[in-house]
Every structure is written in structure tokens, then in C-alpha cells.
CSV table of C-alpha atoms in Angstrom, one decimal:
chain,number,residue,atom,x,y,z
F,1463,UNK,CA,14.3,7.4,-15.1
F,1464,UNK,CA,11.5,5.2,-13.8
F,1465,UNK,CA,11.5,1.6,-12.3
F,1466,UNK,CA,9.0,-0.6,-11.5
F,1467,UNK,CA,8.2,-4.3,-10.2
F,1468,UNK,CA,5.8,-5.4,-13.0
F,1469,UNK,CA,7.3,-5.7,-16.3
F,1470,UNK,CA,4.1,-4.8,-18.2
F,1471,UNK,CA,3.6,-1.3,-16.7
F,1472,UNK,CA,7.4,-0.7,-17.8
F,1473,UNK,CA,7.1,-1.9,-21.2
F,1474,UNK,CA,4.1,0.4,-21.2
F,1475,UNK,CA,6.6,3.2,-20.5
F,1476,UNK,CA,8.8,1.9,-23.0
F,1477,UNK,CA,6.2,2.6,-25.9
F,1478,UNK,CA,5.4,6.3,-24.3
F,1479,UNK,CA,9.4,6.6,-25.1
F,1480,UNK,CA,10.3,6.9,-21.5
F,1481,UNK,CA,13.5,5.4,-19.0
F,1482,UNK,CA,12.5,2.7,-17.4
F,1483,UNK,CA,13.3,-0.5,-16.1
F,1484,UNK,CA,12.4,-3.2,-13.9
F,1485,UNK,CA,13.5,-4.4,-10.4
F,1486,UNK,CA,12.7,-4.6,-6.5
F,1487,UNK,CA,12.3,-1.4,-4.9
F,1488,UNK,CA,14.8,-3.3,-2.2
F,1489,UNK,CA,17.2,-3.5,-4.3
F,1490,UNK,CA,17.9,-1.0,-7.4
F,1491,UNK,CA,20.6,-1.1,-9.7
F,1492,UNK,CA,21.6,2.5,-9.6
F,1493,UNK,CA,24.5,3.8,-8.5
F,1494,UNK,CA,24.8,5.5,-4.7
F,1495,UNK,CA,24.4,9.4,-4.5
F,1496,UNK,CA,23.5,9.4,-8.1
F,1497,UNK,CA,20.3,10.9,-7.8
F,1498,UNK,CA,19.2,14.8,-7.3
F,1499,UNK,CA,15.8,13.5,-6.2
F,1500,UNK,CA,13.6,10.3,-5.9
F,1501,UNK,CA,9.9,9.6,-5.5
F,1502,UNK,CA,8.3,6.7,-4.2
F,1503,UNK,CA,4.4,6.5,-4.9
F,1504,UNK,CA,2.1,4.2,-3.3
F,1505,UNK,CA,4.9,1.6,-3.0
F,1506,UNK,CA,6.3,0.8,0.3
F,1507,UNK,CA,3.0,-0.2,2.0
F,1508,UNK,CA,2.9,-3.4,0.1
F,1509,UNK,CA,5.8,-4.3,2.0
F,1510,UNK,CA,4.9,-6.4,4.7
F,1511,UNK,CA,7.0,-5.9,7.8
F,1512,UNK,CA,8.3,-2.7,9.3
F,1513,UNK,CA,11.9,-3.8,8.5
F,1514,UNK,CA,11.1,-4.1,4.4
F,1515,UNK,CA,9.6,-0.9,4.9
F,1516,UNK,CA,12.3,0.8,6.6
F,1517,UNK,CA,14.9,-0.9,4.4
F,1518,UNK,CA,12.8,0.5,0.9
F,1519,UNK,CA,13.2,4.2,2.4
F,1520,UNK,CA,16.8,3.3,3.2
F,1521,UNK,CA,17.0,2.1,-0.6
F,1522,UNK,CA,16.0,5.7,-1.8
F,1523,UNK,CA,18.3,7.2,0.8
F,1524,UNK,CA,21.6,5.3,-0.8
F,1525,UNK,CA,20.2,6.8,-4.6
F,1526,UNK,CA,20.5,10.4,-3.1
F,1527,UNK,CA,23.3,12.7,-3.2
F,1528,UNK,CA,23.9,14.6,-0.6
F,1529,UNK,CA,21.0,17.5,-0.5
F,1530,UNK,CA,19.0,15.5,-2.2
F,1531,UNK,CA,15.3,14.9,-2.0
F,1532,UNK,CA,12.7,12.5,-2.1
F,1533,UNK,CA,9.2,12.2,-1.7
F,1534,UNK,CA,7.1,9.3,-0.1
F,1535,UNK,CA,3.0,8.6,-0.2
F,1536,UNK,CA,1.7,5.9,1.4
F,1537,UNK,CA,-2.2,4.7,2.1
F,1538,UNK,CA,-3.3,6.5,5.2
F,1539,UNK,CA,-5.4,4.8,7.7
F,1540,UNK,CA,-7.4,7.7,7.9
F,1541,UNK,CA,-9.5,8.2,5.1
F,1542,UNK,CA,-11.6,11.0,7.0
F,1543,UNK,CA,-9.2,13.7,8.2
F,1544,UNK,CA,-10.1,16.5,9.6
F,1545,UNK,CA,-13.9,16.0,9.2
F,1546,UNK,CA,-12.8,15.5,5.3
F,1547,UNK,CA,-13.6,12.0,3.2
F,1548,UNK,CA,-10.7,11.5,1.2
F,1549,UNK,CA,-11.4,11.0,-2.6
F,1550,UNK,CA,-11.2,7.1,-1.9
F,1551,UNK,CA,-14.4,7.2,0.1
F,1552,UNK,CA,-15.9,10.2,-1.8
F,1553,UNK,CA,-15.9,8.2,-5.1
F,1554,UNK,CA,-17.8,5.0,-3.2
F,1555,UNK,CA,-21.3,6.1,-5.1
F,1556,UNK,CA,-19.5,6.6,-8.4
F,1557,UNK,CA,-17.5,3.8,-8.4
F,1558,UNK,CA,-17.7,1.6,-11.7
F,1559,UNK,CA,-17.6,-1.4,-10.3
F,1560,UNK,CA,-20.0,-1.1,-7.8
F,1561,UNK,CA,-22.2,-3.7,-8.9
F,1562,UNK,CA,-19.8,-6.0,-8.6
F,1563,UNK,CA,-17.8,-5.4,-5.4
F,1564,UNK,CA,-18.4,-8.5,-3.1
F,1565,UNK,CA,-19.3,-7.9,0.7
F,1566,UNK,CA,-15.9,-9.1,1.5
F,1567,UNK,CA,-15.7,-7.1,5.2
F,1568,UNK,CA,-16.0,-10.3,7.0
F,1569,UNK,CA,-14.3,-12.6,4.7
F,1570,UNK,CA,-10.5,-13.5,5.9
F,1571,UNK,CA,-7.0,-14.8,4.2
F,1572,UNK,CA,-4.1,-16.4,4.8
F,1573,UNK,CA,-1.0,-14.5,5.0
F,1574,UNK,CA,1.6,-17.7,3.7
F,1575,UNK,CA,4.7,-15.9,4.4
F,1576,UNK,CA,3.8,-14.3,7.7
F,1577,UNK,CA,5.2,-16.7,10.4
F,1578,UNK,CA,4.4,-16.0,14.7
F,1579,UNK,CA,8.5,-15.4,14.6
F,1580,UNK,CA,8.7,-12.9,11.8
F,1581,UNK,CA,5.4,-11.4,13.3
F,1582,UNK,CA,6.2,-10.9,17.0
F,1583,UNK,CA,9.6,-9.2,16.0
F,1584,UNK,CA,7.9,-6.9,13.7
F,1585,UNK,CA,5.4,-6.0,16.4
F,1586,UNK,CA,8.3,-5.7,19.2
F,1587,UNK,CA,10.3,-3.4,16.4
F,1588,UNK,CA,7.1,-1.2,15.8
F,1589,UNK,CA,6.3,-0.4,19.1
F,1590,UNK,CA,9.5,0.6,20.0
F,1591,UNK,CA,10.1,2.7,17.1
F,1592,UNK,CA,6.2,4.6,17.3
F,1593,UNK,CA,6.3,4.9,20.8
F,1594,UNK,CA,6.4,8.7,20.7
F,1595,UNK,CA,2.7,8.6,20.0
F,1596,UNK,CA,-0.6,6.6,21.1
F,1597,UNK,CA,-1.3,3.8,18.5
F,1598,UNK,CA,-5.0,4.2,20.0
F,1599,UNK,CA,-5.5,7.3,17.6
F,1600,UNK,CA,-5.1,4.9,15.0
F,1601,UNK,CA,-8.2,3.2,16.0
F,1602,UNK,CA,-6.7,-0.1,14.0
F,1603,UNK,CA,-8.0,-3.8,15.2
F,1604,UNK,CA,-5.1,-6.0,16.1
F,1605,UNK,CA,-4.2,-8.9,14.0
F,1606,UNK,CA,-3.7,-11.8,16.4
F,1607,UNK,CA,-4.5,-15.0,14.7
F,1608,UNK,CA,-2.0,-14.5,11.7
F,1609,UNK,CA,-5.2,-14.2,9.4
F,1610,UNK,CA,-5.6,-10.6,7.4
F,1611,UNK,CA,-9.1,-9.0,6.9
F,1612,UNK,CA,-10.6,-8.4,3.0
F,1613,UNK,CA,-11.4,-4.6,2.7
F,1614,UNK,CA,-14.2,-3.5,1.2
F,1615,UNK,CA,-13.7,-1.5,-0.9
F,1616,UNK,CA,-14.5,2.5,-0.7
F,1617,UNK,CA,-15.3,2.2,3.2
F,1618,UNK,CA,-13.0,3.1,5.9
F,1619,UNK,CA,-10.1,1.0,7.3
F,1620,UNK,CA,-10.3,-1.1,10.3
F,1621,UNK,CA,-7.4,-3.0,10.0
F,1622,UNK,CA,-3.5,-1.6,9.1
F,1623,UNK,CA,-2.9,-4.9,7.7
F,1624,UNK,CA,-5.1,-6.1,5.1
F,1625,UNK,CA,-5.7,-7.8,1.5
F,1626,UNK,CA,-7.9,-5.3,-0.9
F,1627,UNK,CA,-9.7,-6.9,-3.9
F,1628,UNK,CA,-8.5,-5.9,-7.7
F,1629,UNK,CA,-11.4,-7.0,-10.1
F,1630,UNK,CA,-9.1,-7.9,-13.4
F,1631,UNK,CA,-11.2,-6.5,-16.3
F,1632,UNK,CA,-11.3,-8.0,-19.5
F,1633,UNK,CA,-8.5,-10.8,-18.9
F,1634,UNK,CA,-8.4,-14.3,-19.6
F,1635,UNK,CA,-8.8,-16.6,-16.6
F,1636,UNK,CA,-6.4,-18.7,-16.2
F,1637,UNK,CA,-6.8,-21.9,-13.9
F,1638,UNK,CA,-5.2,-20.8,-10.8
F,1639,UNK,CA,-7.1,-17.9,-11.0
F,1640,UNK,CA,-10.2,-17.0,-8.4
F,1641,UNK,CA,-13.5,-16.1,-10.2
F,1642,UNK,CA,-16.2,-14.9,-8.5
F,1643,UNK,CA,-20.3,-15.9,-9.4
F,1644,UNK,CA,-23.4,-14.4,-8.4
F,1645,UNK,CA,-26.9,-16.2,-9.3
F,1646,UNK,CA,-28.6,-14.3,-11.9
F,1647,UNK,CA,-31.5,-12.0,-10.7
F,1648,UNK,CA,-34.8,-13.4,-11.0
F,1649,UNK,CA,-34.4,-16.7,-9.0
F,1650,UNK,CA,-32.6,-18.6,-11.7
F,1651,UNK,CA,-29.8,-20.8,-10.8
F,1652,UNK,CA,-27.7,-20.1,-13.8
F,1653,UNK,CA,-24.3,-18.3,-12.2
F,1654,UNK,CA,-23.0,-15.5,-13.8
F,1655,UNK,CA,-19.2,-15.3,-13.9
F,1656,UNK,CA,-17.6,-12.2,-13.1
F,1657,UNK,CA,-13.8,-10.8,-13.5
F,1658,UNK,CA,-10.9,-12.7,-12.0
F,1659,UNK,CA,-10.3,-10.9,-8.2
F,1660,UNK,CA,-6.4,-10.8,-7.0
F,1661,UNK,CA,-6.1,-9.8,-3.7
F,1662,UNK,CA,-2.9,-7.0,-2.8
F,1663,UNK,CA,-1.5,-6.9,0.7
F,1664,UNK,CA,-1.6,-3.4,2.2
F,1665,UNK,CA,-0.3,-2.0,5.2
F,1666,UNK,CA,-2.1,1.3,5.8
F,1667,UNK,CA,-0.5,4.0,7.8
F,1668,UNK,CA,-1.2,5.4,10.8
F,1669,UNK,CA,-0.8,9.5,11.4
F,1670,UNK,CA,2.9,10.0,12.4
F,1671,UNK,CA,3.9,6.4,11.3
F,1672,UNK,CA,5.5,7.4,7.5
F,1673,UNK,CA,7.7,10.0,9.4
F,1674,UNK,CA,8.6,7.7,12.5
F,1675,UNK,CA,10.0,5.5,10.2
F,1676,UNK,CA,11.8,8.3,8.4
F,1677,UNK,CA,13.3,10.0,11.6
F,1678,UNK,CA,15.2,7.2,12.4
F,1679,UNK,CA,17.7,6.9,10.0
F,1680,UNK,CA,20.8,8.9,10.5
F,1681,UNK,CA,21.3,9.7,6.7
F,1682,UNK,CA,18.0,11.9,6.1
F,1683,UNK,CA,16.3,14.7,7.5
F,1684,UNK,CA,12.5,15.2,7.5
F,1685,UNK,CA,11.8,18.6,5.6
F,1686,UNK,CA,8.3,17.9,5.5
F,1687,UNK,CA,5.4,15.3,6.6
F,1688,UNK,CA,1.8,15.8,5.5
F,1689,UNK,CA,-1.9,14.4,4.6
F,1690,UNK,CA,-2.6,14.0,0.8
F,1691,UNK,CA,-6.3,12.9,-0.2
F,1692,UNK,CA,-5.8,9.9,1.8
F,1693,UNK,CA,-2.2,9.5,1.8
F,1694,UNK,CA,0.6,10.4,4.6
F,1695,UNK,CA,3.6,12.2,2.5
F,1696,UNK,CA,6.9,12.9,3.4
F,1697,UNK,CA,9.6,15.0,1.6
F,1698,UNK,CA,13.2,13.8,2.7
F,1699,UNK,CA,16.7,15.4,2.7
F,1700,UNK,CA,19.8,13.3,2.3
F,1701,UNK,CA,22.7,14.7,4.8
């Protein structure tokens, strides 16, 4: 049985005949200790504070029954580990849409819902929870004016928090849509209107963050925490 926040991807299941449904990974309508096992895949680092994040892996903890199992991935921070490029960056020169990324490295955005309150109790809450290892092995820039970074896309991270372009192929624009231009090569001043670009919060974990998090709820034990292709993974047991 599968579950997911957008509504198309699920209906998408729905004509491959499989279970699935949609709601908020904070919230899911399944009863406690129903499940042998749960995964969670490149979910909970779109949640943008440590307590959503914590709250999601408490959310899968409540599904288990007791000896139950789930896994978590989430987007490392290091995309080189261990002298290894993750797939991420090893795809850079392959990349489809290379012609159209936008140098956005320098470019910045709002965060609306991310208030100095909410902020300097997330950063008080993280500290104390990761302080059995150096955030300096993280190498991650602090965000201090409220304002996240746009990634570039197939480069390194410098930032844990951070908005990462999604060129929308073949869609209709609509009007409160962003569309980027470029001027035609050649000199002309004609612009050439390319795909609609949405922009998806991430916050990009740091080595021994994922299982931090995980070690301190009471309910669950950490069987296993590891690096996947760019990815921190931990397999979880309910107690």
C-alpha cells in the first residue's frame, strides 16, 4: 500500500492497478502497529525544520508493529564519499537538460514560512540533538539572513538548506508560473522561452544526521545506517 502527497503520481498508481492513496506523510490515515514494514524514499528532507523531520520518522514509527522495520533515504550532503562522485554528479555531462540549466549558484529566495522564531529554535534543537559530532565535517555555509541559496544542479552542495530547480517539460504555463528566456544565439534580441522552473526546498543531510535523529526516539532501534549513491539510509526497528 503506497501513499503519496501529489494526487497525480497516485492516480498514476491507480492505472498500474496498485494501493494507493493520498495524504501528508505527518499525518497518515493508517491504523497504529499495522504495518510489518515501512519505507520512506526521498521524502523527509523536504520538510523544513528538524521538528517536521523528526515528527515524519515518528509518523512511520506509530505504522510499525512491534519488530517491525522501516527504511529511510534522504539527500546526503556529500555527494563525493569516500573519493566516489555519487551518480548525481556523475550524470552532470549526460544530463538532458544541460542546455538549459540556468547558472543559478548565486541567485537567492525567499523562504515565506521561515520566520527568525521558528528558525532560532530549530537551530537551538539541532545543535543539541547532533552534538555527538563536529558539524564542521559537513562543510555546510550557514544560513543567516533567512534567504535559501538556488543549487545548481549536478554540482556539489554548499548549503543544507536550499531550493533546487525542476524544469517542467511539456506543460502549459499558467500565469503564476516562472518561465525562464535566453536571447537566441547569434545576437538577435528575440527571447526564446524555455520550460516553467518550480523550485523544491531541500534540506540535505549531513553524515550521522539521518541516524541522530533516529536515535532519539525511545520507540525504535537503529539496525542499520549507511551511504547510498548520494543518499544517508537508515533501516529502523520498532521496540
Amino acid at each position: 500500500v503506497g501513499c503519496d502527497r501529489s494526487k497525480n503520481l497516485v492516480d498514476i498508481c491507480g492505472e498500474k492497478h496498485f494501493q494507493a492513496f493520498v495524504c501528508d506523510a505527518l499525518s497518515v490515515p493508517i491504523r497504529s502497529g499495522s504495518c510489518d514494514a515501512c519505507i520512506s524514499i526521498a521524502v523527509i528532507h523536504h520538510f523544513s525544520t528538524a521538528e517536521r523531520r523528526l515528527a515524519t520518522i515518528q509518523e512511520l514509527a506509530r505504522l510499525l508493529r512491534p519488530g517491525g522495520t522501516a527504511l529511510i533515504y534522504v539527500w546526503a550532503m556529500e555527494q563525493e564519499y569516500k573519493n566516489q562522485k555519487s551518480k548525481y554528479l556523475k550524470e552532470k555531462n549526460g544530463s538532458k537538460n544541460k542546455d538549459k540549466e540556468m547558472n543559478t549558484d548565486t541567485a537567492q529566495r525567499s523562504l515565506n514560512d521561515q520566520g527568525p522564531d521558528n528558525s532560532s529554535q530549530d537551530s537551538a534543537w539541532s545543535d543539541q540533538l547532533l552534538k555527538d559530532f563536529k558539524d564542521e565535517s559537513c562543510g555546510a555555509k550557514p544560513v543567516t539572513d533567512f534567504r535559501l541559496p538556488v543549487h545548481t544542479n549536478r554540482t556539489s552542495f554548499h548549503s543544507q538548506d536550499l531550493l533546487v530547480p525542476w524544469h517542467l517539460k511539456g506543460g502549459t504555463k499558467k500565469k503564476e508560473e516562472s518561465v525562464d528566456t535566453v536571447v537566441v544565439p547569434g545576437g538577435s534580441k528575440e527571447l526564446q522561452e524555455l520550460s516553467p522552473v518550480f523550485h523544491r526546498y531541500y534540506h540535505v543531510f549531513c553524515e550521522g544526521e539521518l541516524e541522530a535523529v533516529c536515535r532519539s526516539l525511545d520507540c525504535v532501534r537503529v539496525q542499520k545506517s549507511y551511504y547510498d549513491q548520494g543518499n544517508w539510509c537508515v533501516i529502523l526497528e520498532k521496540l
